[in-house]
């Protein structure tokens, strides 16, 4: 059973300050520019956290508003110190890096910051005396600069102002402390060798996705380089001969995406043997995606002998028998080798089993979404067909992937599908509140970012695994807005429409009136009525139609504003049209009459129900046997509230008030008192107000009958018993109503003997 450990005080304070900058650390200069209060000094531990969490919030929380001048808060090292920053996506611009150019940065990770240009290369020079770690992964425009070609015309307008050209003169000259460098997926055409040549003591280098025929320049760091990543570089024998000279390597990654392009190079037994023999310090090797030209493995019969072992001497991969110790990590994803029995590594990425798949997701999420999506797809199959043994780890990894690649459609599709199975009832008891909230956040992010049918369906289905509304209440407004947005296109995919309407209905059931009013103002009532209108046009009464009426029933409960919207937007016409078009649909009739009961409870709206057409329809429904007594009961409830206004407000000629009253008495007397009711009242107040009155005895009788089969503790709590005792004393009350009132009092006595003794 997972327990909820509280957030750290640092996390809570950081989040609060970022969401309330003007009320905590800052003030607004000229009502638009953020400025740090002059008496504040923040050390690097806090400043780093503020900036990194700010980036996370902008990426993950749609309700968080980014500040254009945020980075200027950290422009002066005298008051703010920055040392380690992890910035990602197109939030970061040239002026942001320039704003912090006076800081002594030690670590700067820029990931997929596509809005950065060559201006930021110039800014990097400000950090050259302190920078130890630098990543420019996926910053595809950082080597481009604007060339001004334009001229001014007679009206002083610039014609053809700029074009993008590749900056070729940047080098790491003067970056004497730089040890860790990631240039993965940088712009084609950049002279990597020239740029890196000034670095004298490089320890880690990532050249993922860069095609280089000659990597001999790497040998200048053969005594220092401990990590080399050449993912998706088209290798040759020449590359291998250079790699094996880098004898200090502890981590080597020559993996590839097997689907990205055709590779001539094939891994052989000889190549693997060269790695083992020459790279004696190796603890991590990734050869994922490679095809093997020769057989590097033992025969299947020999491989299956004995239990799985990490002992190199027993290795099923023959070249690895020469290892002095098991590897810490071995990447074998999408290779045949991962399915062997004896693999000399403590952690293996592959597609053989759950452990290998989870290792793959963990290893490749940050920089390889194309691989990660396929690994998550394998996890989806495991979760769907089998039972996940490490489901908490699986859930956390999928959440991390969805957060990291919010705008990657493939990951959003596979990840949202996996979440559906990883959050179902089987695993629910082991998941903490915090973890389930993280799931909800990434699901809503997916719904927000993608209108694509599969993502929307997966996200909606996943939300169905949560307690509604209680588990979604912390994001109540946002989830309602997203669901209503799904339902606006009335030609939406049928399955998504059905799930979204079901969720909308559940979200407005059993919540307080403030929530209902807020959702009503979002367009909830109008959206449901449009869905109903579309179904009427198609002459279809399905779950969408029934759920839409049920949702309207729930959202109008004790919420006059929403009831008024229903009337103003033509709800009564749709009610009559549905009755006429679907005369045999009992559940539909029940939902519609329940909704109209809510409308009838609002004194100011009842005159709009006082037409001959409506009163005749309600009176005829008194005789309905649909859904047991529910339709008849609800119709009688509507009329009871209308009757309660008295004869002076009965301003129609036909049918007469007396005729309707007689039909109501007849209907109530025909009902079976032991009928099982299917209604869930949040409050009995609308019913209780019909008790202490003599203007409409039939309304009083309906109210006592209604209370008999309802929840006694709530009736007692809301003061119903004294009102029932008053009914017994009233001279205008009919005998059958008094008899029913006594039954209700007796019925409640078994729930609260002590209260009854006090009353009597």
XYZ file of C-alpha atoms in Angstrom:
760
model
C 0.000 0.000 0.000
C 1.571 3.269 -1.136
C 1.654 6.009 1.470
C 1.582 9.727 0.825
C 4.839 11.332 1.876
C 4.423 15.102 2.111
C 6.082 17.491 -0.309
C 9.299 19.008 0.990
C 9.096 22.495 2.442
C 11.427 23.696 -0.332
C 9.058 22.337 -2.997
C 5.998 23.918 -1.396
C 7.679 27.296 -0.927
C 9.143 27.328 -4.445
C 5.785 26.539 -6.005
C 4.015 29.173 -3.906
C 6.561 31.885 -4.704
C 6.446 31.168 -8.446
C 2.654 31.348 -8.461
C 2.705 34.534 -6.359
C 5.820 36.389 -7.453
C 4.233 39.818 -7.000
C 3.131 38.957 -3.480
C 6.409 37.413 -2.335
C 9.758 38.143 -3.998
C 8.861 40.818 -6.515
C 7.056 44.011 -7.373
C 5.875 45.378 -10.719
C 7.810 48.271 -12.214
C 5.551 50.496 -14.345
C 2.822 47.852 -13.929
C 4.518 45.445 -16.342
C 8.148 44.601 -15.518
C 8.952 42.240 -12.644
C 11.641 43.454 -10.273
C 13.125 41.726 -7.238
C 12.610 43.544 -3.952
C 15.874 45.396 -3.156
C 16.339 43.789 0.268
C 16.356 40.202 -1.042
C 19.422 38.009 -1.494
C 18.934 34.440 -2.727
C 21.691 31.777 -2.768
C 22.211 29.440 -5.711
C 20.317 26.519 -4.108
C 17.129 28.612 -4.140
C 17.716 30.461 -7.413
C 18.472 27.277 -9.358
C 15.319 25.712 -7.950
C 13.191 28.744 -8.829
C 14.340 28.846 -12.451
C 14.183 25.085 -13.069
C 10.757 24.763 -11.426
C 9.536 27.765 -13.408
C 10.386 25.939 -16.640
C 8.567 22.832 -15.395
C 5.466 24.813 -14.445
C 5.288 26.594 -17.794
C 5.575 23.250 -19.588
C 3.229 21.227 -17.396
C 0.599 23.585 -16.001
C -1.623 25.412 -18.481
C -2.972 27.579 -15.672
C 0.482 28.982 -14.936
C 1.167 32.270 -16.676
C 4.777 32.790 -17.836
C 6.390 36.173 -17.153
C 8.209 37.843 -20.021
C 10.694 39.469 -17.645
C 11.205 36.438 -15.368
C 14.875 35.851 -16.221
C 15.729 39.487 -15.543
C 15.110 38.755 -11.838
C 18.417 36.873 -11.895
C 20.476 39.420 -13.803
C 22.556 40.605 -10.840
C 24.821 38.102 -9.028
C 24.926 40.438 -6.015
C 21.323 39.521 -5.152
C 20.762 36.216 -6.987
C 23.206 33.401 -7.698
C 22.674 30.809 -10.434
C 24.909 27.798 -10.963
C 22.917 24.847 -12.433
C 20.102 25.381 -14.928
C 18.031 22.881 -16.899
C 16.029 24.751 -19.549
C 13.890 23.129 -22.224
C 11.481 23.688 -25.100
C 10.672 26.947 -26.853
C 9.969 28.849 -23.635
C 13.594 29.993 -23.580
C 14.667 32.830 -25.894
C 17.922 34.650 -26.645
C 17.053 37.544 -24.339
C 16.521 35.136 -21.428
C 20.078 33.813 -21.608
C 21.352 37.327 -22.133
C 19.529 38.448 -18.966
C 21.578 36.008 -16.856
C 24.871 36.530 -18.686
C 26.622 37.915 -15.569
C 26.068 34.662 -13.639
C 28.871 32.164 -13.028
C 27.080 29.125 -14.427
C 28.661 25.744 -13.811
C 25.999 23.628 -15.507
C 23.697 24.663 -18.359
C 21.417 22.150 -20.053
C 19.483 23.537 -23.025
C 17.177 20.878 -24.458
C 15.093 21.390 -27.612
C 15.248 25.182 -27.178
C 14.379 25.875 -30.797
C 13.942 29.628 -30.378
C 17.584 30.150 -29.472
C 19.759 31.579 -32.255
C 23.434 32.378 -32.735
C 22.956 35.335 -30.386
C 22.888 32.779 -27.589
C 26.226 31.343 -28.748
C 27.700 34.769 -28.055
C 26.042 34.773 -24.628
C 27.603 31.371 -23.848
C 31.023 33.036 -24.020
C 30.131 34.891 -20.820
C 30.106 31.565 -18.970
C 33.326 30.144 -20.430
C 35.447 30.665 -17.342
C 33.084 28.662 -15.077
C 31.066 26.284 -17.266
C 31.749 22.582 -16.606
C 28.681 20.959 -18.197
C 26.853 22.160 -21.314
C 24.059 20.624 -23.359
C 22.755 22.105 -26.613
C 20.709 18.997 -27.449
C 18.034 19.666 -30.070
C 18.699 23.427 -30.195
C 18.298 23.286 -33.957
C 18.516 27.029 -34.616
C 21.299 28.015 -32.240
C 23.895 28.009 -35.030
C 21.803 30.268 -37.253
C 22.096 34.028 -37.315
C 20.176 36.702 -39.176
C 21.880 38.361 -42.108
C 20.501 41.819 -42.861
C 19.995 42.220 -46.576
C 17.248 44.783 -46.706
C 17.086 48.310 -47.971
C 14.752 51.137 -47.116
C 12.217 52.316 -49.709
C 10.936 55.850 -50.156
C 8.497 55.444 -47.268
C 11.251 54.284 -44.901
C 9.906 50.703 -44.905
C 12.471 47.897 -44.796
C 12.210 45.585 -47.801
C 13.406 41.944 -47.551
C 14.948 42.540 -44.130
C 16.750 39.294 -43.156
C 17.616 35.710 -43.958
C 18.965 32.872 -41.818
C 22.585 31.869 -42.374
C 24.745 29.280 -40.626
C 27.236 30.656 -38.128
C 30.536 28.864 -38.767
C 33.000 30.747 -36.590
C 31.927 29.686 -33.090
C 34.390 27.545 -31.136
C 34.830 26.594 -27.501
C 38.009 28.631 -27.236
C 38.510 29.707 -23.616
C 36.102 27.151 -22.101
C 38.981 25.721 -20.071
C 36.771 24.045 -17.444
C 34.264 22.429 -19.834
C 34.236 18.674 -19.216
C 30.762 17.472 -20.261
C 29.298 18.467 -23.632
C 26.122 17.364 -25.426
C 25.762 18.500 -29.046
C 23.090 15.930 -29.954
C 20.943 16.701 -33.019
C 22.610 20.039 -33.766
C 22.295 21.666 -37.181
C 23.750 19.854 -40.160
C 26.757 21.656 -41.620
C 28.376 22.753 -38.371
C 32.105 21.936 -38.246
C 32.105 19.938 -35.025
C 35.819 19.125 -35.112
C 36.856 22.769 -35.459
C 34.421 23.827 -32.736
C 35.688 21.224 -30.243
C 39.409 21.411 -30.950
C 40.154 24.063 -28.257
C 38.806 21.814 -25.489
C 41.748 20.171 -23.758
C 40.231 17.934 -21.116
C 36.827 16.664 -22.278
C 35.346 13.825 -20.204
C 31.912 13.263 -21.772
C 30.725 13.950 -25.324
C 27.350 13.346 -26.971
C 27.239 13.574 -30.766
C 23.838 11.900 -31.265
C 22.357 12.248 -34.744
C 25.477 13.868 -36.230
C 26.948 12.211 -39.332
C 30.773 12.307 -39.412
C 32.943 10.194 -41.668
C 36.064 10.951 -39.653
C 36.101 10.962 -35.851
C 39.847 10.647 -35.437
C 39.891 14.014 -33.650
C 38.392 12.224 -30.626
C 41.786 10.697 -29.885
C 42.997 14.046 -28.520
C 40.943 13.147 -25.412
C 41.917 9.473 -25.248
C 43.340 9.986 -21.775
C 40.306 11.843 -20.396
C 37.145 10.807 -22.266
C 35.007 8.492 -20.099
C 31.639 8.811 -21.878
C 30.907 8.843 -25.612
C 27.460 8.813 -27.226
C 27.232 8.331 -30.991
C 23.537 7.424 -31.226
C 22.317 7.237 -34.835
C 25.751 7.997 -36.278
C 26.343 5.858 -39.383
C 29.375 3.879 -38.301
C 32.156 2.165 -40.244
C 35.200 0.081 -39.458
C 37.192 3.328 -39.286
C 34.917 4.621 -36.524
C 35.406 1.425 -34.534
C 39.200 1.669 -34.813
C 39.078 5.175 -33.329
C 36.641 4.200 -30.554
C 38.812 1.338 -29.289
C 41.699 3.780 -28.830
C 39.659 5.685 -26.216
C 40.689 3.295 -23.509
C 39.406 5.359 -20.573
C 35.784 4.983 -21.728
C 33.372 3.811 -19.072
C 30.200 4.511 -21.046
C 29.864 3.903 -24.790
C 26.632 4.323 -26.731
C 26.629 3.423 -30.436
C 22.947 2.511 -30.518
C 20.641 3.413 -33.384
C 16.993 3.787 -34.234
C 16.390 0.807 -36.490
C 13.451 2.574 -38.183
C 15.103 5.919 -38.939
C 17.207 5.078 -42.004
C 19.227 2.375 -43.688
C 22.583 1.634 -42.042
C 25.306 -0.189 -43.910
C 27.254 -1.016 -40.777
C 26.495 -4.292 -38.969
C 27.821 -5.243 -35.561
C 29.958 -8.369 -35.599
C 31.393 -10.694 -33.039
C 34.785 -9.204 -33.859
C 33.633 -5.624 -33.068
C 32.178 -6.635 -29.697
C 35.371 -8.499 -28.894
C 37.419 -5.380 -29.720
C 35.318 -3.363 -27.269
C 35.800 -5.885 -24.489
C 39.522 -6.309 -25.086
C 40.404 -2.609 -25.464
C 37.901 -0.803 -23.244
C 38.645 -2.489 -19.952
C 37.015 0.243 -17.829
C 33.677 -0.095 -19.624
C 30.685 -0.356 -17.267
C 27.939 0.747 -19.671
C 27.448 -0.197 -23.316
C 24.484 0.472 -25.585
C 24.193 -1.337 -28.927
C 20.402 -1.120 -29.216
C 18.871 -1.293 -32.684
C 21.848 -2.963 -34.378
C 21.642 -5.979 -36.623
C 24.280 -8.647 -36.047
C 26.158 -9.782 -39.148
C 27.571 -12.868 -37.482
C 26.186 -15.095 -34.761
C 27.376 -13.544 -31.487
C 25.277 -15.846 -29.320
C 25.376 -19.398 -28.037
C 23.111 -22.003 -29.576
C 19.575 -21.979 -28.242
C 19.983 -25.372 -26.617
C 23.124 -24.347 -24.700
C 21.631 -20.969 -23.794
C 18.679 -22.512 -21.976
C 20.838 -24.484 -19.514
C 20.630 -23.360 -15.894
C 18.969 -20.324 -14.286
C 19.708 -16.819 -15.694
C 23.149 -15.549 -14.697
C 25.063 -12.258 -14.943
C 28.402 -14.058 -14.631
C 30.493 -13.100 -17.718
C 31.949 -16.607 -17.935
C 28.445 -17.981 -18.563
C 27.445 -15.223 -20.987
C 25.137 -16.219 -23.836
C 26.764 -13.376 -25.815
C 30.089 -15.027 -26.577
C 32.358 -11.915 -26.888
C 31.229 -10.755 -23.430
C 32.721 -13.846 -21.788
C 35.976 -11.904 -21.707
C 34.513 -9.198 -19.445
C 36.219 -8.988 -16.063
C 32.949 -8.123 -14.347
C 29.274 -7.687 -15.304
C 28.345 -4.382 -16.910
C 26.196 -1.977 -14.923
C 24.082 -1.328 -18.024
C 23.753 -3.023 -21.400
C 21.453 -1.550 -24.055
C 19.977 -4.291 -26.249
C 16.619 -2.759 -27.136
C 15.291 -4.070 -30.478
C 18.112 -6.561 -30.887
C 17.883 -10.343 -30.853
C 20.474 -10.505 -28.040
C 18.061 -9.198 -25.368
C 16.130 -12.480 -25.502
C 19.105 -14.607 -24.476
C 19.211 -16.299 -21.068
C 22.599 -15.266 -19.643
C 23.373 -11.565 -20.071
C 26.375 -10.219 -18.111
C 24.795 -6.945 -16.963
C 22.859 -5.841 -13.892
C 20.503 -3.667 -15.930
C 19.461 -4.471 -19.505
C 17.238 -2.517 -21.881
C 15.332 -4.693 -24.295
C 11.931 -6.013 -25.278
C 11.999 -9.469 -23.709
C 10.115 -8.717 -20.473
C 8.733 -5.983 -18.237
C 12.066 -5.259 -16.514
C 13.894 -4.720 -19.825
C 11.095 -2.548 -21.224
C 11.030 -0.346 -18.117
C 14.817 -0.004 -18.296
C 14.449 1.135 -21.914
C 11.855 3.786 -21.054
C 14.056 4.997 -18.203
C 17.200 5.172 -20.340
C 15.787 6.814 -23.480
C 12.980 9.135 -22.348
C 14.881 12.419 -22.205
C 16.534 12.476 -25.624
C 14.994 9.661 -27.715
C 11.211 9.974 -27.938
C 11.146 7.774 -31.052
C 12.576 4.851 -29.054
C 10.638 5.676 -25.896
C 7.285 5.556 -27.695
C 7.969 2.014 -28.923
C 9.061 0.922 -25.450
C 5.887 2.399 -23.928
C 3.891 0.552 -26.566
C 5.455 -2.700 -25.348
C 4.571 -1.721 -21.776
C 0.995 -1.101 -22.922
C 0.802 -4.680 -24.211
C 2.208 -6.021 -20.934
C -0.273 -3.995 -18.855
C -3.178 -4.965 -21.119
C -2.511 -8.691 -21.399
C -0.598 -9.540 -18.229
C -0.183 -7.941 -14.805
C 2.573 -5.385 -14.242
C 4.840 -6.497 -11.405
C 6.444 -3.042 -11.109
C 3.369 -0.988 -11.850
C 4.350 1.975 -9.637
C 7.686 2.305 -11.406
C 5.920 1.858 -14.746
C 3.407 4.583 -13.897
C 6.115 7.018 -12.810
C 8.125 6.400 -15.995
C 5.119 6.930 -18.268
C 4.232 10.147 -16.411
C 7.829 11.371 -16.850
C 7.748 10.582 -20.586
C 4.431 12.377 -21.091
C 5.705 15.434 -19.198
C 8.997 15.480 -21.086
C 7.380 15.136 -24.524
C 4.156 17.058 -24.175
C 4.153 17.900 -27.897
C 5.181 14.492 -29.247
C 2.032 12.934 -30.656
C 3.330 9.352 -30.737
C 4.316 9.394 -27.074
C 1.033 11.032 -26.122
C -0.890 8.264 -27.929
C 1.083 5.329 -26.497
C 1.516 6.909 -23.053
C -2.155 7.775 -22.588
C -3.107 4.238 -23.647
C -0.690 2.740 -21.101
C -2.034 5.023 -18.346
C -5.523 3.607 -18.831
C -4.352 0.122 -17.843
C -1.901 1.281 -15.173
C -4.574 3.226 -13.245
C -7.393 0.688 -13.278
C -9.021 -0.725 -10.157
C -6.502 -3.580 -9.885
C -3.687 -1.155 -8.993
C -5.650 1.663 -7.384
C -5.069 0.735 -3.740
C -1.282 0.909 -4.115
C -1.213 4.379 -5.704
C -0.810 7.484 -3.577
C -2.982 10.570 -3.936
C 0.015 12.543 -5.199
C 0.830 9.962 -7.883
C -2.767 9.808 -9.093
C -2.862 13.603 -9.253
C 0.250 13.541 -11.432
C -1.555 11.147 -13.771
C -4.530 13.516 -13.977
C -2.196 16.444 -14.754
C -0.477 14.719 -17.684
C -3.803 13.389 -18.999
C -5.233 16.908 -19.045
C -2.032 18.182 -20.696
C -2.569 15.611 -23.453
C -6.199 16.606 -23.912
C -5.147 20.240 -24.105
C -2.350 19.747 -26.614
C -3.979 17.263 -29.000
C -7.396 17.247 -30.620
C -6.477 13.960 -32.270
C -9.154 11.278 -31.763
C -6.948 8.549 -30.259
C -5.322 10.803 -27.656
C -8.673 12.294 -26.660
C -10.268 8.858 -26.317
C -7.370 7.438 -24.295
C -7.357 10.448 -21.967
C -11.111 10.333 -21.399
C -11.008 6.596 -20.705
C -8.177 7.084 -18.213
C -10.181 9.730 -16.345
C -12.950 7.142 -15.964
C -10.571 5.169 -13.703
C -10.712 7.943 -11.099
C -13.219 8.707 -8.392
C -15.458 11.406 -9.860
C -15.801 14.141 -8.846
C -13.629 13.829 -5.721
C -10.305 12.862 -7.359
C -10.714 15.462 -10.100
C -11.835 18.304 -7.853
C -8.350 19.861 -7.615
C -8.554 20.444 -11.407
C -12.321 20.852 -11.547
C -12.598 23.898 -13.797
C -9.878 22.761 -16.173
C -11.267 19.258 -16.703
C -14.770 20.604 -17.342
C -13.462 23.128 -19.865
C -11.556 20.417 -21.726
C -14.517 18.027 -21.801
C -16.889 20.735 -23.012
C -14.339 21.632 -25.675
C -14.411 18.022 -26.860
C -18.200 18.125 -27.098
C -18.483 21.406 -29.006
C -17.985 19.773 -32.444
C -21.309 17.962 -32.704
C -19.859 15.588 -35.319
C -17.271 14.350 -32.796
C -16.247 10.689 -32.776
C -19.159 8.766 -31.260
C -17.141 6.856 -28.651
C -15.369 9.999 -27.386
C -18.672 11.848 -27.255
C -20.222 9.103 -25.142
C -17.312 8.973 -22.675
C -17.053 12.782 -22.439
C -20.774 13.190 -21.731
C -20.571 10.449 -19.099
C -17.667 12.282 -17.436
C -19.477 15.623 -17.614
C -22.497 14.038 -15.951
C -20.392 12.480 -13.193
C -18.562 15.772 -12.579
C -21.739 17.733 -11.851
C -23.276 15.024 -9.679
C -22.866 15.426 -5.918
C -20.881 18.678 -6.024
C -21.753 21.962 -4.347
C -23.774 24.664 -6.054
C -20.768 26.963 -6.564
C -19.177 24.315 -8.756
C -22.394 23.832 -10.723
C -22.863 27.545 -11.277
C -19.251 27.903 -12.455
C -19.636 25.029 -14.926
C -22.951 26.453 -16.107
C -21.195 29.717 -16.983
C -18.675 27.745 -19.066
C -21.473 26.803 -21.478
C -22.362 23.399 -20.026
C -26.145 23.778 -20.451
C -25.879 25.058 -24.023
C -23.441 22.267 -24.977
C -25.751 19.529 -23.666
C -28.771 21.027 -25.413
C -26.854 21.159 -28.707
C -25.953 17.479 -28.342
C -29.609 16.663 -27.706
C -30.686 18.733 -30.700
C -28.203 16.893 -32.923
C -29.474 13.498 -31.734
C -33.034 14.613 -32.400
C -32.110 15.586 -35.944
C -30.589 12.125 -36.391
C -33.680 10.553 -34.743
C -31.313 8.708 -32.392
C -31.840 8.041 -28.706
C -28.621 6.536 -27.435
C -26.396 6.855 -24.363
C -25.246 10.325 -25.436
C -28.854 11.512 -25.498
C -29.683 9.935 -22.117
C -26.432 11.071 -20.464
C -26.993 14.617 -21.750
C -30.431 14.830 -20.113
C -29.036 13.217 -16.957
C -26.223 15.795 -16.885
C -28.770 18.604 -17.225
C -30.774 17.053 -14.394
C -27.684 17.088 -12.165
C -26.422 20.554 -13.048
C -29.811 22.194 -12.472
C -30.271 20.650 -9.023
C -30.824 23.581 -6.621
C -29.092 25.883 -9.104
C -31.612 28.479 -10.349
C -29.207 30.148 -12.800
C -28.689 26.879 -14.668
C -32.442 26.190 -14.644
C -33.005 29.597 -16.212
C -30.379 28.860 -18.869
C -32.197 25.643 -19.720
C -35.421 27.581 -20.350
C -33.729 30.456 -22.183
C -31.879 28.135 -24.567
C -35.032 26.345 -25.727
C -34.875 23.379 -23.371
C -38.672 22.990 -23.123
C -39.053 22.640 -26.890
C -36.418 19.908 -26.902
C -38.246 18.208 -24.020
C -41.491 18.105 -26.004
C -39.707 17.012 -29.181
C -37.963 14.155 -27.355
C -41.244 12.996 -25.807
C -42.860 12.962 -29.209
C -39.937 11.315 -31.030
C -39.098 8.702 -28.365
C -42.382 7.802 -26.593
C -41.089 4.424 -25.355
C -37.728 5.505 -23.922
C -38.355 5.182 -20.193
C -34.904 6.189 -18.930
C -35.008 9.266 -21.129
C -38.419 10.283 -19.758
C -37.202 9.819 -16.200
C -34.158 12.038 -16.750
C -36.162 14.763 -18.472
C -38.838 14.851 -15.764
C -36.183 14.902 -13.041
C -34.655 17.979 -14.689
C -38.041 19.699 -14.958
C -38.585 18.960 -11.278
C -35.504 21.096 -10.592
C -36.867 23.894 -12.791
C -40.240 23.708 -11.055
C -38.558 24.189 -7.665
C -37.549 27.741 -8.697
C -40.457 30.085 -7.855
C -39.449 32.734 -10.391
C -39.337 30.234 -13.271
C -42.611 28.405 -12.657
C -44.720 30.892 -14.657
C -42.821 29.744 -17.772
C -44.116 26.212 -17.172
C -47.705 27.461 -16.808
C -48.943 26.846 -20.351
C -51.773 24.583 -21.464
C -49.362 22.536 -23.537
C -46.877 21.896 -20.723
C -49.486 21.257 -18.013
C -51.314 18.795 -20.291
C -48.077 16.932 -20.993
C -47.200 16.739 -17.279
C -50.735 15.595 -16.434
C -50.652 12.842 -19.057
C -47.305 11.610 -17.733
C -48.930 11.065 -14.326
C -50.402 7.903 -15.793
C -47.079 6.660 -17.172
C -45.916 3.256 -15.968
C -42.433 3.838 -17.423
C -39.444 2.963 -15.216
C -41.692 1.760 -12.385
C -43.204 4.842 -10.819
C -40.314 7.216 -11.542
C -41.777 9.099 -14.530
C -45.171 9.424 -12.865
C -43.509 10.438 -9.583
C -41.362 13.139 -11.238
C -44.292 14.501 -13.236
C -46.271 14.735 -10.004
C -43.340 16.536 -8.379
C -43.304 19.171 -11.131
C -47.051 19.730 -10.746
C -46.803 19.777 -6.931
C -44.504 22.801 -7.037
C -46.725 24.546 -9.590
C -49.819 23.830 -7.459
C -48.010 25.216 -4.403
C -48.214 28.720 -5.936
C -51.983 28.675 -5.372
C -55.113 29.120 -7.505
C -54.343 32.787 -8.218
C -51.306 31.800 -10.290
C -53.199 29.211 -12.332
C -53.808 31.486 -15.320
C -54.669 28.872 -17.960
C -58.157 27.747 -18.858
C -57.420 24.171 -19.873
C -56.794 21.915 -18.115
C -58.348 23.273 -14.937
C -56.491 23.234 -11.646
C -59.114 20.912 -10.165
C -58.784 18.403 -13.033
C -55.032 18.263 -12.624
C -55.315 17.964 -8.845
C -57.653 14.969 -9.158
C -55.305 13.253 -11.573
C -52.436 13.834 -9.125
C -54.389 12.246 -6.233
C -55.277 9.315 -8.440
C -51.640 8.820 -9.514
C -50.234 8.946 -5.976
C -52.824 6.465 -4.728
C -51.858 4.057 -7.516
C -48.187 3.936 -6.508
C -46.793 1.004 -4.544
C -45.481 2.380 -1.243
C -42.764 -0.300 -1.182
C -41.368 0.743 -4.579
C -37.575 0.842 -4.662
C -36.573 4.412 -5.458
C -33.669 5.338 -7.725
C -33.150 8.959 -6.712
C -30.272 10.486 -4.799
C -31.214 13.768 -3.102
C -28.492 16.071 -1.779
C -31.116 17.994 0.195
C -34.795 17.549 1.052
C -35.401 21.285 1.431
C -37.440 21.637 -1.819
C -39.714 18.797 -0.644
C -39.909 19.944 2.981
C -41.161 23.397 1.984
C -44.327 21.741 0.625
C -45.270 20.332 4.071
C -46.345 23.303 6.259
C -49.015 24.685 3.888
C -52.708 24.336 3.109
C -52.903 25.966 -0.305
C -52.319 22.632 -2.091
C -53.151 19.491 -0.097
C -52.113 17.255 -2.997
C -48.633 18.862 -3.007
C -48.406 18.200 0.727
C -49.427 14.580 0.161
C -46.848 14.099 -2.616
C -44.166 15.500 -0.278
C -45.022 13.078 2.559
C -45.134 10.170 0.116
C -41.766 11.196 -1.319
C -40.163 11.338 2.128
C -41.270 7.831 3.057
C -38.743 6.084 0.807
C -35.889 8.537 1.258
C -32.833 8.700 3.499
C -33.972 9.104 7.123
C -30.743 10.528 8.640
C -30.772 13.392 6.101
C -34.475 14.000 6.785
C -33.773 14.211 10.529
C -30.705 16.421 9.978
C -32.683 18.920 7.868
C -35.459 19.255 10.439
C -38.066 17.202 8.624
C -39.589 15.467 11.669
C -40.938 18.643 13.364
C -42.528 19.628 10.046
C -44.195 16.219 9.753
C -45.520 16.582 13.309
C -46.977 19.943 12.268
C -48.689 18.227 9.324
C -50.427 15.900 11.822
C -51.775 18.922 13.722
C -53.055 20.868 10.696
C -56.844 20.818 10.274
C -56.588 21.266 6.514
C -54.464 18.150 6.060
C -56.316 15.199 4.520
C -56.434 11.944 6.457
C -54.412 9.940 3.921
C -51.672 12.566 4.144
C -51.627 12.313 7.959
C -51.443 8.520 7.684
C -48.473 8.834 5.343
C -46.785 11.369 7.652
C -47.100 8.930 10.582
C -45.512 6.186 8.452
C -42.565 8.464 7.686
C -42.129 9.312 11.403
C -42.312 5.629 12.365
C -39.907 4.734 9.583
C -37.360 7.241 10.882
C -37.681 6.143 14.495
C -35.606 3.029 13.840
C -32.766 5.297 12.692
C -32.896 7.742 15.575
C -34.735 6.517 18.677
C -33.130 9.147 20.853
C -34.315 11.982 18.603
C -37.816 10.557 18.537
C -37.929 10.388 22.353
C -36.990 14.055 22.522
C -39.647 15.035 20.017
C -42.390 13.079 21.759
